[in-house]
XYZ file of C-alpha atoms in Angstrom:
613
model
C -36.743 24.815 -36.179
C -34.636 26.412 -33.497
C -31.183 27.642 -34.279
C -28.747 27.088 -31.206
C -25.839 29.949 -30.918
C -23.068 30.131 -28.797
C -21.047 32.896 -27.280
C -17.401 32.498 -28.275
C -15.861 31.560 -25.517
C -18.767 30.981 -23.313
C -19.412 27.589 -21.763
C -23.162 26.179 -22.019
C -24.847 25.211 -19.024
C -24.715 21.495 -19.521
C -20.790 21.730 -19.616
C -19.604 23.598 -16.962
C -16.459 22.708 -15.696
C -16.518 20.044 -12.920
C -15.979 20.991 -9.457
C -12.331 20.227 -8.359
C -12.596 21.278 -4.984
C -10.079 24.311 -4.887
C -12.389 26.634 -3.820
C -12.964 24.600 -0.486
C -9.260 24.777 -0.102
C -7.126 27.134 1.679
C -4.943 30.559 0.485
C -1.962 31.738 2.239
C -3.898 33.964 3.972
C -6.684 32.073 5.451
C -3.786 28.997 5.388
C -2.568 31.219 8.379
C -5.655 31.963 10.258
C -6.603 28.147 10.022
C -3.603 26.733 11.113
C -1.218 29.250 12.662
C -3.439 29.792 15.594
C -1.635 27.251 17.914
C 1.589 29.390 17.698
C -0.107 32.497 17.703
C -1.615 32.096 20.718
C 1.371 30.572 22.473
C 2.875 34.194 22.776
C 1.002 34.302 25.846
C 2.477 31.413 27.746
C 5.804 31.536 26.322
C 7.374 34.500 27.309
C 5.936 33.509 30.733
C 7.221 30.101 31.047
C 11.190 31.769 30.267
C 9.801 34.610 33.346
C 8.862 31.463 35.635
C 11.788 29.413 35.295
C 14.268 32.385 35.970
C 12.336 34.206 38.585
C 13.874 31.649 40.550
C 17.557 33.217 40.686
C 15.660 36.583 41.670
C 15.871 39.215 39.484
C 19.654 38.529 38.057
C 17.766 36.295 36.494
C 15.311 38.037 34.845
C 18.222 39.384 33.008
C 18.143 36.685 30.905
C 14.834 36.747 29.518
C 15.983 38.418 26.281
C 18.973 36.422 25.871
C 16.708 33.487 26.245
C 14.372 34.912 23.809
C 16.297 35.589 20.893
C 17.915 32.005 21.564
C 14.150 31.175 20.837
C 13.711 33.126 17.838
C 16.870 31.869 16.084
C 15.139 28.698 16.912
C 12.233 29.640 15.262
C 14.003 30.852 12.160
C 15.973 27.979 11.979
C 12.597 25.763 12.034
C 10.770 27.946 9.250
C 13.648 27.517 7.217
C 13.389 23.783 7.574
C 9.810 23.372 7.069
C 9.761 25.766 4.647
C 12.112 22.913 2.813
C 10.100 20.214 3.916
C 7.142 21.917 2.508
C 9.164 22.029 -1.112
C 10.177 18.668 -0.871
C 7.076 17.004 0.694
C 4.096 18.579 -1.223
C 1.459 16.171 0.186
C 2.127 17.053 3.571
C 2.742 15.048 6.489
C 5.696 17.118 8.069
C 8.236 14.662 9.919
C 6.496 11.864 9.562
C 6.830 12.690 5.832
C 10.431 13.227 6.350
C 11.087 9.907 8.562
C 9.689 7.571 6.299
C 11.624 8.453 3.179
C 14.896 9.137 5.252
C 14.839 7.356 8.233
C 13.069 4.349 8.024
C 9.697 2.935 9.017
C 10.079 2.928 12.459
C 11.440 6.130 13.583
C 8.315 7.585 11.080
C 5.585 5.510 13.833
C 7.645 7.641 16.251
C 7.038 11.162 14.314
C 3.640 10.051 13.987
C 2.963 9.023 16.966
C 4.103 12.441 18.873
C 2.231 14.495 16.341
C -0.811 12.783 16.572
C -0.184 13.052 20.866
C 0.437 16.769 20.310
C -2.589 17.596 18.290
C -4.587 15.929 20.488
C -3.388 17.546 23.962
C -3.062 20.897 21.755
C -6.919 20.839 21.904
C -7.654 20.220 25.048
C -5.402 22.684 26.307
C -6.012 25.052 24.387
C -9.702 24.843 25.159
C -9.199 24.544 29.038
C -6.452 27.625 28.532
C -9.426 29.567 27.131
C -12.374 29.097 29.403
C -9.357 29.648 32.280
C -9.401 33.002 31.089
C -12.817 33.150 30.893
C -13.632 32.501 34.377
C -10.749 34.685 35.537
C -12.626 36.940 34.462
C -16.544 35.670 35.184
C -15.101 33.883 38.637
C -19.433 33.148 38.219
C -18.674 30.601 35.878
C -15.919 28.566 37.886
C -18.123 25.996 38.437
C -19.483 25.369 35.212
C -16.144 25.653 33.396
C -16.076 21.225 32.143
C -19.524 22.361 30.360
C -18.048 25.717 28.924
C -15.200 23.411 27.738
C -17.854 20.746 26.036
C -19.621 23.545 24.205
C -16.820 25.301 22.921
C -15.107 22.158 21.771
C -18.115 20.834 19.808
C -18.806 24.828 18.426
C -15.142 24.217 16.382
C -16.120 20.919 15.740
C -18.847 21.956 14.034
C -17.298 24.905 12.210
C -14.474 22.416 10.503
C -17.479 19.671 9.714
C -18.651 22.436 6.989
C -14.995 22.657 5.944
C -11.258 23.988 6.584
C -11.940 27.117 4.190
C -15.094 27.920 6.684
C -13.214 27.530 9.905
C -10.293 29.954 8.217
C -13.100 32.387 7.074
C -14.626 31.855 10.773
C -11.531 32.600 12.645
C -9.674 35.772 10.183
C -11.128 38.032 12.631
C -10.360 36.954 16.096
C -6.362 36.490 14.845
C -6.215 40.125 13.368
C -7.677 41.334 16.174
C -5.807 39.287 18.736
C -2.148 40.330 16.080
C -3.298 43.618 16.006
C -3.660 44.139 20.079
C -0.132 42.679 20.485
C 1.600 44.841 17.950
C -0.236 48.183 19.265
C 0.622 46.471 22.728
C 5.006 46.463 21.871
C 4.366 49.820 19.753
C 3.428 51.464 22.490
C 5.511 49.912 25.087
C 8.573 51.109 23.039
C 8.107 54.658 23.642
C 7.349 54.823 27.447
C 9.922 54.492 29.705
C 8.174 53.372 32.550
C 4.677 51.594 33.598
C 2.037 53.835 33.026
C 0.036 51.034 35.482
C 0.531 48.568 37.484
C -2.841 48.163 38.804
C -3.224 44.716 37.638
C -0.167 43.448 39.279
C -1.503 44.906 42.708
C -2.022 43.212 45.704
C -0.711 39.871 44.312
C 2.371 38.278 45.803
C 5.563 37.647 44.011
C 7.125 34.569 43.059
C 9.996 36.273 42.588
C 13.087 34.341 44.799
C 16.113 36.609 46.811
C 18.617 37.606 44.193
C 21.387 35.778 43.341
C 24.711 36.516 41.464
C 25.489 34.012 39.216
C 22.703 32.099 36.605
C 23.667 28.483 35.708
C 24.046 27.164 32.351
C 21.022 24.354 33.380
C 19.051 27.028 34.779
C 19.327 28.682 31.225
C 18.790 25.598 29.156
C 15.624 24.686 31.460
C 14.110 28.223 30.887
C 15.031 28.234 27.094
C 13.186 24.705 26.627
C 9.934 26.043 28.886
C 10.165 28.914 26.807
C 10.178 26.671 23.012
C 6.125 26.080 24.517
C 5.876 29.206 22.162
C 6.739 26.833 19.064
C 4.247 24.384 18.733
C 2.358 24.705 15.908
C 5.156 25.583 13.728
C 5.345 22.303 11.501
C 0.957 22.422 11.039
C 1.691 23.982 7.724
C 3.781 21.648 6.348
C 1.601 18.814 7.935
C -1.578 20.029 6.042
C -0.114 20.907 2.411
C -2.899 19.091 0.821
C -5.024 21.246 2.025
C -3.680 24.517 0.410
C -4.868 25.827 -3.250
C -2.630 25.096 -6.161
C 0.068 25.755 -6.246
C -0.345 23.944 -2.898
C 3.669 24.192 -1.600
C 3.861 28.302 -2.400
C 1.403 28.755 -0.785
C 1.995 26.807 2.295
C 5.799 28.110 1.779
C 4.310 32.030 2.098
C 2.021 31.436 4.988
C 4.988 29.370 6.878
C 7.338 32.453 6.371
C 4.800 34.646 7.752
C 4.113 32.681 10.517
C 7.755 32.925 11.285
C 7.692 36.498 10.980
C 4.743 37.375 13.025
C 5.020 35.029 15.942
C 9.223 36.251 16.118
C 8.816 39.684 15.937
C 5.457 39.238 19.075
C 8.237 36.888 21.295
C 11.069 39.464 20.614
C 8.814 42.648 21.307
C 7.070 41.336 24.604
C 10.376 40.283 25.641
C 12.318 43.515 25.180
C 8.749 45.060 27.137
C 9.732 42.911 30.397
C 13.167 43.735 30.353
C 12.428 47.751 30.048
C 9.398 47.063 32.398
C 11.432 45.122 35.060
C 8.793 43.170 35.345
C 8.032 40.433 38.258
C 5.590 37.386 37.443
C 3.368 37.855 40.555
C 0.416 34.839 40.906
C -2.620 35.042 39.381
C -1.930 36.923 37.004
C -0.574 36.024 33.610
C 2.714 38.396 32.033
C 0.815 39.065 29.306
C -1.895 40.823 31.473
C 0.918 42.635 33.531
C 2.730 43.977 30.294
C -0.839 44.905 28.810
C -0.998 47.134 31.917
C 2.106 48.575 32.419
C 2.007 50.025 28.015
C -1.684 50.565 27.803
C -2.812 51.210 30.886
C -5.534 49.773 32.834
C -8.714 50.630 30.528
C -11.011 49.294 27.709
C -7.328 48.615 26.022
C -6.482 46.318 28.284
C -9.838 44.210 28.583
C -9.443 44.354 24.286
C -6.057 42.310 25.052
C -7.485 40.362 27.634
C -10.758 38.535 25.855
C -8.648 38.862 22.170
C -6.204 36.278 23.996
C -8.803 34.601 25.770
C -10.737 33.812 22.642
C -7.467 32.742 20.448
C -6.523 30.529 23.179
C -10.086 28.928 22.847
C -9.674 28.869 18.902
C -5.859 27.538 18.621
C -7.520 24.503 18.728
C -8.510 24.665 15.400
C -4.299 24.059 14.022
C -5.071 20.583 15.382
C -8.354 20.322 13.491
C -6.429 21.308 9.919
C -3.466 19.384 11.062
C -4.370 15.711 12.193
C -6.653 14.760 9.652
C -4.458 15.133 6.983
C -1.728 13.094 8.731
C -4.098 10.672 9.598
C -5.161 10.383 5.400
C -1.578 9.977 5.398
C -0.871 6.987 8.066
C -4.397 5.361 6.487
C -3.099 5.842 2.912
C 0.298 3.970 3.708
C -2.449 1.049 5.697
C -1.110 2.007 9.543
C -4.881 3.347 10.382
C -8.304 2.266 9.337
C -8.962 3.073 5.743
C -11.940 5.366 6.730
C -9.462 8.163 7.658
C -8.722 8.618 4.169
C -11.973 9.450 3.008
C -12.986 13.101 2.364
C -16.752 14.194 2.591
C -17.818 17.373 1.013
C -16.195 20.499 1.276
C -12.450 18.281 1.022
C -13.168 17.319 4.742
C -11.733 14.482 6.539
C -14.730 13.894 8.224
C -13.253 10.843 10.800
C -10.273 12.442 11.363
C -12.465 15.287 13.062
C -14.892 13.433 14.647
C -12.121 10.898 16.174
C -9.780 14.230 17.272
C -13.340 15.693 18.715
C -13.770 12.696 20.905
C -10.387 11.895 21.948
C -10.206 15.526 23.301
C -13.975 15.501 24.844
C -12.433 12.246 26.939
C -9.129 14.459 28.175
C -11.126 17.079 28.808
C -13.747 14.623 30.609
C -10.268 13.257 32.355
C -8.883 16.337 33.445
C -12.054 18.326 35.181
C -11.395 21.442 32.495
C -8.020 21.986 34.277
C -5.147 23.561 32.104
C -2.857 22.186 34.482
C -3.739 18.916 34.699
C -3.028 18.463 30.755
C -0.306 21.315 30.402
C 3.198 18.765 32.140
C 1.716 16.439 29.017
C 2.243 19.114 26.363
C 4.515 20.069 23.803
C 6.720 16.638 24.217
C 5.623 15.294 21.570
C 6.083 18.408 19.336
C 9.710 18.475 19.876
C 10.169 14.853 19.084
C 8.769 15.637 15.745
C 10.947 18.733 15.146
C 14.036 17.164 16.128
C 13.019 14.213 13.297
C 12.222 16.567 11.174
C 15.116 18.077 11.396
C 17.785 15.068 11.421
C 15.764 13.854 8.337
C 16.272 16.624 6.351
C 20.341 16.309 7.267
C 19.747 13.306 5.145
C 17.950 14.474 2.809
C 20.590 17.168 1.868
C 23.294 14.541 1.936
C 21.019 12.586 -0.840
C 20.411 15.583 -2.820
C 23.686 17.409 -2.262
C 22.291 20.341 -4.485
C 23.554 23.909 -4.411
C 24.913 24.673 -0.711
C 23.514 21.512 0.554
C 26.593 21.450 3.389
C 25.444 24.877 4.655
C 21.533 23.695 4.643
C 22.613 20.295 6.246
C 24.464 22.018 9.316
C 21.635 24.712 9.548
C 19.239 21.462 10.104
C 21.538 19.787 11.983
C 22.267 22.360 14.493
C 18.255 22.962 14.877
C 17.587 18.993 15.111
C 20.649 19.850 18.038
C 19.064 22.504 19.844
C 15.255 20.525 19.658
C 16.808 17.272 20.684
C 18.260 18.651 24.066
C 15.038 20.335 24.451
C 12.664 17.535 24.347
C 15.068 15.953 26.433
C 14.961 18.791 29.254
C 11.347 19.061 29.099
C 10.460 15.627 29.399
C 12.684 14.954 32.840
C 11.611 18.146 34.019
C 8.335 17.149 33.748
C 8.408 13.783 33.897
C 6.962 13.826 37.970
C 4.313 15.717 36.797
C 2.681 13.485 34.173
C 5.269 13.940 31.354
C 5.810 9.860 32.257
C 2.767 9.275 30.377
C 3.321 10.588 26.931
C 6.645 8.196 27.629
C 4.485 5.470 27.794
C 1.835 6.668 25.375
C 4.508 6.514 22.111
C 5.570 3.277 21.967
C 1.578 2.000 22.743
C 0.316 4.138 19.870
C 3.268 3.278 17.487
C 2.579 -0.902 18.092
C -1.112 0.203 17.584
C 0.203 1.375 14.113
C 2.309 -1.718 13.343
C -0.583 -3.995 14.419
C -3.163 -2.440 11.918
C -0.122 -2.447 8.944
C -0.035 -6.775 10.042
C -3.822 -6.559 9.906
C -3.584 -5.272 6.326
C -0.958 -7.085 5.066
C -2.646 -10.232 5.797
C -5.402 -8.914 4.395
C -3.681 -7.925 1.184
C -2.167 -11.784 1.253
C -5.437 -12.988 1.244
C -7.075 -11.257 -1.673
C -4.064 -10.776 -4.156
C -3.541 -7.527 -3.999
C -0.958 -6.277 -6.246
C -1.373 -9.763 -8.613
C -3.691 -10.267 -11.412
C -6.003 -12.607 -10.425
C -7.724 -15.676 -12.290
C -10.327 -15.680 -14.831
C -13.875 -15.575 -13.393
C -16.118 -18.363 -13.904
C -19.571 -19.493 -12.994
C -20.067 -22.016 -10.491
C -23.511 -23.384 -9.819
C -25.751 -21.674 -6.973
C -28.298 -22.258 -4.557
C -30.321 -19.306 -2.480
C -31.477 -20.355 0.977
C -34.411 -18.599 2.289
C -35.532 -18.258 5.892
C -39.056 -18.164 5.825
C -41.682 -18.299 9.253
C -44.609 -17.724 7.664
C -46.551 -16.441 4.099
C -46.791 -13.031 3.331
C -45.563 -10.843 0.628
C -42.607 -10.574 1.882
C -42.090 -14.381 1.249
C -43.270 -14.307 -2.342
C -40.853 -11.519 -3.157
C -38.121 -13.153 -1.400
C -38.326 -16.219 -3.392
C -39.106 -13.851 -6.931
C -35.968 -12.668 -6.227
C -33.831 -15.799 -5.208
C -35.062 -17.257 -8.316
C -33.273 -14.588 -10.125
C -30.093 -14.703 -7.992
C -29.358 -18.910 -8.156
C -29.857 -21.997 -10.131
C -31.770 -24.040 -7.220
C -34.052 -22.016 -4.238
C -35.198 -23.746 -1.265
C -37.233 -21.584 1.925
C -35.640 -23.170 5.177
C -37.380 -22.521 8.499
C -36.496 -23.699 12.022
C -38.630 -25.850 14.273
C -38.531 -26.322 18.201
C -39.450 -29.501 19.963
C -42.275 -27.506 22.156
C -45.898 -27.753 21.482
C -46.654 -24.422 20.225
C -43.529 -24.487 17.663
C -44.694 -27.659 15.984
C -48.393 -26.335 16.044
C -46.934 -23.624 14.041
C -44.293 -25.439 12.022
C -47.766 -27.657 10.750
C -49.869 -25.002 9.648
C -47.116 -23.389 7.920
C -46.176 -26.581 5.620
C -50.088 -26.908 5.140
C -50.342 -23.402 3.578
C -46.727 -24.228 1.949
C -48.211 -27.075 0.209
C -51.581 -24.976 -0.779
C -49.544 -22.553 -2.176
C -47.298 -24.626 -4.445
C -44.916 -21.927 -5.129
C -42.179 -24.297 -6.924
C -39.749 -24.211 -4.176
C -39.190 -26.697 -1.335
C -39.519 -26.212 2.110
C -36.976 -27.699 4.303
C -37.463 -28.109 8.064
C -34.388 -27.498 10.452
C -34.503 -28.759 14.023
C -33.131 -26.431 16.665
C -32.688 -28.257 19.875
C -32.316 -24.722 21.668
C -34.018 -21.367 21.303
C -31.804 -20.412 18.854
C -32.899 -19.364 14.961
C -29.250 -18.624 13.653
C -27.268 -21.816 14.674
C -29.455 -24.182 12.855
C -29.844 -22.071 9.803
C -25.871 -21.416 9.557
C -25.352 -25.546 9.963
C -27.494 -26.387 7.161
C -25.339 -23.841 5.147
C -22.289 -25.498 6.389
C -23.910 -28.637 5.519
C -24.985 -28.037 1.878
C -21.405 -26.652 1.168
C -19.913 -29.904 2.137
C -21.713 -32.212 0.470
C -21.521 -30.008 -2.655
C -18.081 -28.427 -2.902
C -18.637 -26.635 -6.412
C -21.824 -24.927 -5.196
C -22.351 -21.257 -4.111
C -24.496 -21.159 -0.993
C -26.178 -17.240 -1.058
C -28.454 -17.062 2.074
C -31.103 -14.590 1.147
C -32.995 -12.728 4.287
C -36.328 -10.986 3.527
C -36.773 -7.611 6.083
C -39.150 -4.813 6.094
C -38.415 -1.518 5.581
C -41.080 0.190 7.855
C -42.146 4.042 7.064
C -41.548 5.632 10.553
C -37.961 5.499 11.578
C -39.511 4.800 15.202
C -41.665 1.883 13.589
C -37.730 -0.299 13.844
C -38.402 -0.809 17.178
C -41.315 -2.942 16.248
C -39.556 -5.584 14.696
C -38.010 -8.692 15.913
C -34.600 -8.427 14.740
C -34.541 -12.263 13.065
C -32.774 -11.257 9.995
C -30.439 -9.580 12.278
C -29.331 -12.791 14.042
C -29.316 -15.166 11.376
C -27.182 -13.050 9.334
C -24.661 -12.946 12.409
C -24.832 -16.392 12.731
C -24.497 -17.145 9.037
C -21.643 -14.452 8.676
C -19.658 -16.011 11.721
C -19.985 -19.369 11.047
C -19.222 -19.945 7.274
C -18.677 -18.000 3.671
C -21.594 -17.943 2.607
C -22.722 -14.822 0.941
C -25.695 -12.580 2.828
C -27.806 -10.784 1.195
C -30.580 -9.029 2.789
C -33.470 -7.953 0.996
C -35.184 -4.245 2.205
C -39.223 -4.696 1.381
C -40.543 -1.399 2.120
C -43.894 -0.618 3.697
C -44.839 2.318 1.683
């Protein structure tokens, strides 16, 4: 006799603690590498959109890039704040669409649904096309090939979030320190020298740098301070993907939204004090980021360390989108405005459809656009400001409900923001409505009625099989099994073994054409029917046309009629071959009469699998 002894406090083997998924789920730390990328890497077109728009007053206007700047970062602060409170009082994530539906109402939520799910998209594709750009800038060699470079590095962080968000954090920790790192050495440096130490990058390429002029206009400013808010998308991914943090989910997601806010302000800030002291000009073909790179490290290994560390983030900022959209597509499918199979998480707490469908809706852009940044760029960050400004004017209304502890200061704070976001979106979109911007106009309202037409879908749906009622007792009605049979075999003996089981009455069915051969056929079969004797009538069904299905699916219809309290099941014997390339072989029959039978009337299908070996 054995004697069975625990260890105090030990757990046996048989009892371990199930699996709840927290260790596939994301820290504050790797919360930021998954999903802070977007705005991380938007440091190096943001400062140069502000450069772009005022180059055009000459350099009086460069004067203004600082101004501009902080006006940016105050932004910025003001939007971490918020979604720092949206995070606190939305825990299961969702953002502004989160916000909009419990504050503003159903439809203005479609709207902050509908321009996040735009803006994820497009962030992926450009981000992608942004990063091979700067490959081939580099390998001009690869020019040619850049729609295939695109393809491959799309599926490669595909891929990486198909084995889970945790693994694409762990994946990308590296390329973000590195990419940080190399900016902060970059403005450290910069700080200390008083002039250019090179300017060899910047050589040889002409200026777009207008004649001076005196005076800067306030439209001029409000233009470059909305090209220059490029540098905020992918603030509100953290609050969007909540769910997807370890508990306790909304601290977490709270900490890694601060530092976001810390990190990408202090990067704006520094490179923008660096063009100031610099005087520098944006010159074409070359990026402000390159130029400043330069001019405080010089033109050495340094420099190329900048160069491919921003290359490769811009390639990887896709991933925000990939820890983003499928959680706020769970969302839309959880309250019935998308397919149900959104909601569904594989292994490894991945939303398995929500990557694939984001994969292939960027793979057609991408397809769309040739691998050109600037074909997708007029259609970017649109959408993102729509959300931020209903964000924002949501959580004025939220603070009015709640009126807790200085909800009047917290209320103007988001008001002011939703102010400031609002006249944005509405300066980027004219500005760059010519140049594509018209579409994401159009796109909204189409992807918003898409919404509304699956919610009808599944409220009839919900009608129609009482859900939310008890429903009545169930009760046994009497049943009949229908089997399609063309010949004896196995297969037919085990299809009726089993219909006996399944129904109160079987009967084998088979269809007959008026040519020769079919009734030649139809003869020998009822001959060897009759020789068998298996208990179970055979019942011949005349099909005028070439057709197997019709016939079978009117004889249903038939039998129902003419016996109202009777459950017609329709039982199809198939074989299961043992090579998947053996499928080919078969004829497909059970295929079509089950369409037919499906289509045509209620009966219920069931298809039995006789495998082979």
């Amino acid at each position: 006799m054995s004697v069975l002894t625990t260890v105090p406090g030990a757990t046996p083997a048989d009892e371990e603690p199930p699996d709840t998924g927290e260790r596939h789920r994301l820290t504050a730390v790797t919360g930021l590498a998954a999903l802070s990328l977007d705005a991380m890497a938007s440091v190096a077109y943001g400062p140069e959109a502000i450069v772009l728009v005022l180059a055009a007053v000459g350099a009086h206007g460069l004067g203004f890039t600082l101004p501009v700047t902080l006006a940016i970062a105050g932004l910025l602060a003001v939007l971490v704040a918020s979604y720092r409170q949206v995070i606190a009082a939305f825990p299961d994530g969702g953002g502004s669409y989160a916000v909009a539906k419990t504050h503003l109402g159903k439809r203005t939520s479609l709207v902050a649904a509908a321009s996040l799910v735009l803006d994820y998209v497009l962030n992926v594709a450009v981000a992608v096309t942004a990063g091979v750009a700067a490959l081939t800038s580099a390998f001009p060699a690869l020019y040619d090939d850049r729609l295939w470079l695109c393809l491959a590095v799309l599926a490669l962080i595909t891929a990486v979030n198909l084995r889970g968000i945790v693994e694409s954090a762990k994946a990308f920790i590296v390329p973000t320190v590195v990419f940080v790192g190399s900016i902060f050495v970059l403005i450290a440096v910069g700080l200390f020298r008083s002039e250019p130490v090179s300017t060899a990058t910047a050589a040889g390429h002409a200026s777009v740098l207008s004649d001076n002029a005196t005076t800067v206009g306030a439209l001029l400013l409000l233009k470059a301070f909305a090209s220059g808010c490029s540098a905020l998308t992918g603030v509100e991914a953290i609050a969007n993907a909540v769910p997807s943090f370890r508990v306790p989910r909304a601290k977490r997601a709270q900490r890694a939204e601060i530092a976001l806010g810390a990190v990408l302000g202090v990067m704006l800030i520094g490179l923008s004090v660096l063009i100031s002291r610099f005087h520098l000009q944006p010159v074409e073909g070359v990026t402000v980021l390159a130029q400043l790179a330069d001019a405080s490290l010089g033109h050495n290994w340094a420099f190329y360390v900048i160069q491919f560390a921003t290359m490769i983030l811009l390639a990887l900022s896709a991933n925000t989108s990939f820890g983003g959209l499928p959680v706020l597509l769970k969302l839309l499918a959880r309250d019935n405005y998308l397919p149900h199979v959104f909601a569904l998480k594989a292994d490894r707490q991945v939303h398995r459809h929500g990557v694939l469908a984001l994969a292939a809706v960027s793979t057609a852009l991408i397809v769309f656009s040739g691998g050109d940044t600037n074909t997708l760029v007029p259609l970017f960050a649109i959408g993102v400001f729509v959300g931020f400004t209903i964000a924002q004017v949501g959580m004025v209304r939220h603070w009015r409900i709640e009126r807790g502890p200085g909800w009047r200061g917290k209320a103007a704070l988001n008001g002011f923001g939703g102010l400031l976001t609002g006249v944005s979106a509405v300066v980027v979109t004219a500005t760059k409505f010519g140049e594509g911007a018209w579409l994401i106009v159009i796109a909204l309202p189409l992807l918003v009625l898409a919404f509304e037409t699956v919610h009808r879908a599944y409220t009839r749906i919900g009608e129609r099989l009482g859900l939310g009622r008890i429903p009545e007792h169930p009760h046994r009605d009497r049943s009949v099994v229908l089997v399609p049979v063309s010949s004896l075999s196995r297969l037919t003996c085990e299809a009726l073994t089993a219909a006996a089981s399944l129904g109160d009455e079987v009967r084998a069915v088979t269809v007959c054409h008026p040519d020769p051969e079919d009734r030649a056929a139809l003869y020998a079969l009822e001959l060897s029917w009759a020789e068998w004797d298996p208990g179970v009538p055979l019942v011949r069904l005349a099909g005028e046309r070439r057709s197997l299905g019709r016939p079978i699916a009117a004889y249903v219809r038939e039998v129902m009629a003419s016996e109202p309290a009777t459950r017609v099941t329709v039982l199809i014997p198939e074989t299961e071959p043992e090579r998947l390339w053996q499928r080919l072989l078969q004829n497909q029959r059970g295929a079509v009469v089950a369409h037919a039978v499906r289509k045509e009337t209620d009966a219920v299908i069931c298809r039995l699998r006789f495998r082979l070996f």
